[in-house]
Amino acid sequence: MKNIKQYAGIYLILLGTLTLLLTRLNAWSGHNWLLATGLLLIVAGIVTHIWSIKRESKY
């Protein structure tokens, strides 16, 4: 379980990227909620990844 928490940020970034990629490939780019979902997943992944790195650091 700890291993999954450690990489949760990376998984969110990958999921957001996959969402944006599928949106583009399936010509769903007219749906703003799909684009916003992908963006929010990427931003949440970046924040989560930075938070997990700071939490593991001893400084």
Short mmCIF file of C-alpha atoms in Angstrom, two decimals:
data_model
loop_
_atom_site.label_atom_id
_atom_site.label_comp_id
_atom_site.label_asym_id
_atom_site.label_seq_id
_atom_site.Cartn_x
_atom_site.Cartn_y
_atom_site.Cartn_z
CA MET A 1 0.00 0.00 0.00
CA LYS A 2 2.86 2.37 0.78
CA ASN A 3 4.28 1.76 -2.69
CA ILE A 4 1.00 2.85 -4.31
CA LYS A 5 0.87 6.04 -2.22
CA GLN A 6 4.44 6.84 -3.17
CA TYR A 7 3.60 6.92 -6.90
CA ALA A 8 0.04 8.28 -6.72
CA GLY A 9 1.11 11.60 -8.23
CA ILE A 10 2.71 9.91 -11.23
CA TYR A 11 -0.39 7.77 -11.75
CA LEU A 12 -2.60 10.87 -11.72
CA ILE A 13 -0.37 12.60 -14.26
CA LEU A 14 -0.47 9.55 -16.53
CA LEU A 15 -4.24 9.29 -16.17
CA GLY A 16 -4.68 12.96 -17.04
CA THR A 17 -2.40 12.60 -20.06
CA LEU A 18 -4.31 9.54 -21.20
CA THR A 19 -7.59 11.45 -20.82
CA LEU A 20 -6.30 14.30 -22.97
CA LEU A 21 -4.91 11.86 -25.54
CA LEU A 22 -8.18 9.95 -25.82
CA THR A 23 -10.08 13.21 -26.07
CA ARG A 24 -7.90 14.26 -28.99
CA LEU A 25 -7.94 10.90 -30.79
CA ASN A 26 -11.71 10.47 -30.57
CA ALA A 27 -12.42 14.06 -31.66
CA TRP A 28 -14.12 14.90 -28.36
CA SER A 29 -12.16 18.13 -27.98
CA GLY A 30 -15.40 20.11 -28.19
CA HIS A 31 -16.36 18.85 -24.74
CA ASN A 32 -14.77 21.22 -22.26
CA TRP A 33 -15.50 19.02 -19.25
CA LEU A 34 -13.25 16.27 -20.65
CA LEU A 35 -10.43 18.72 -21.28
CA ALA A 36 -10.84 20.23 -17.81
CA THR A 37 -10.83 16.77 -16.23
CA GLY A 38 -7.53 15.92 -17.90
CA LEU A 39 -6.03 19.23 -16.82
CA LEU A 40 -7.21 18.84 -13.23
CA LEU A 41 -5.80 15.31 -13.05
CA ILE A 42 -2.42 16.51 -14.26
CA VAL A 43 -2.33 19.45 -11.83
CA ALA A 44 -3.45 17.22 -8.94
CA GLY A 45 -0.78 14.70 -9.90
CA ILE A 46 1.94 17.34 -9.88
CA VAL A 47 0.85 18.67 -6.49
CA THR A 48 0.58 15.15 -5.05
CA HIS A 49 3.99 14.18 -6.37
CA ILE A 50 5.66 17.28 -4.93
CA TRP A 51 3.89 16.72 -1.61
CA SER A 52 5.05 13.09 -1.42
CA ILE A 53 8.64 14.06 -2.19
CA LYS A 54 8.61 16.75 0.51
CA ARG A 55 7.08 14.34 3.01
CA GLU A 56 9.83 11.76 2.44
CA SER A 57 12.61 14.33 2.68
CA LYS A 58 14.43 14.75 5.97
CA TYR A 59 14.90 18.50 5.50
#
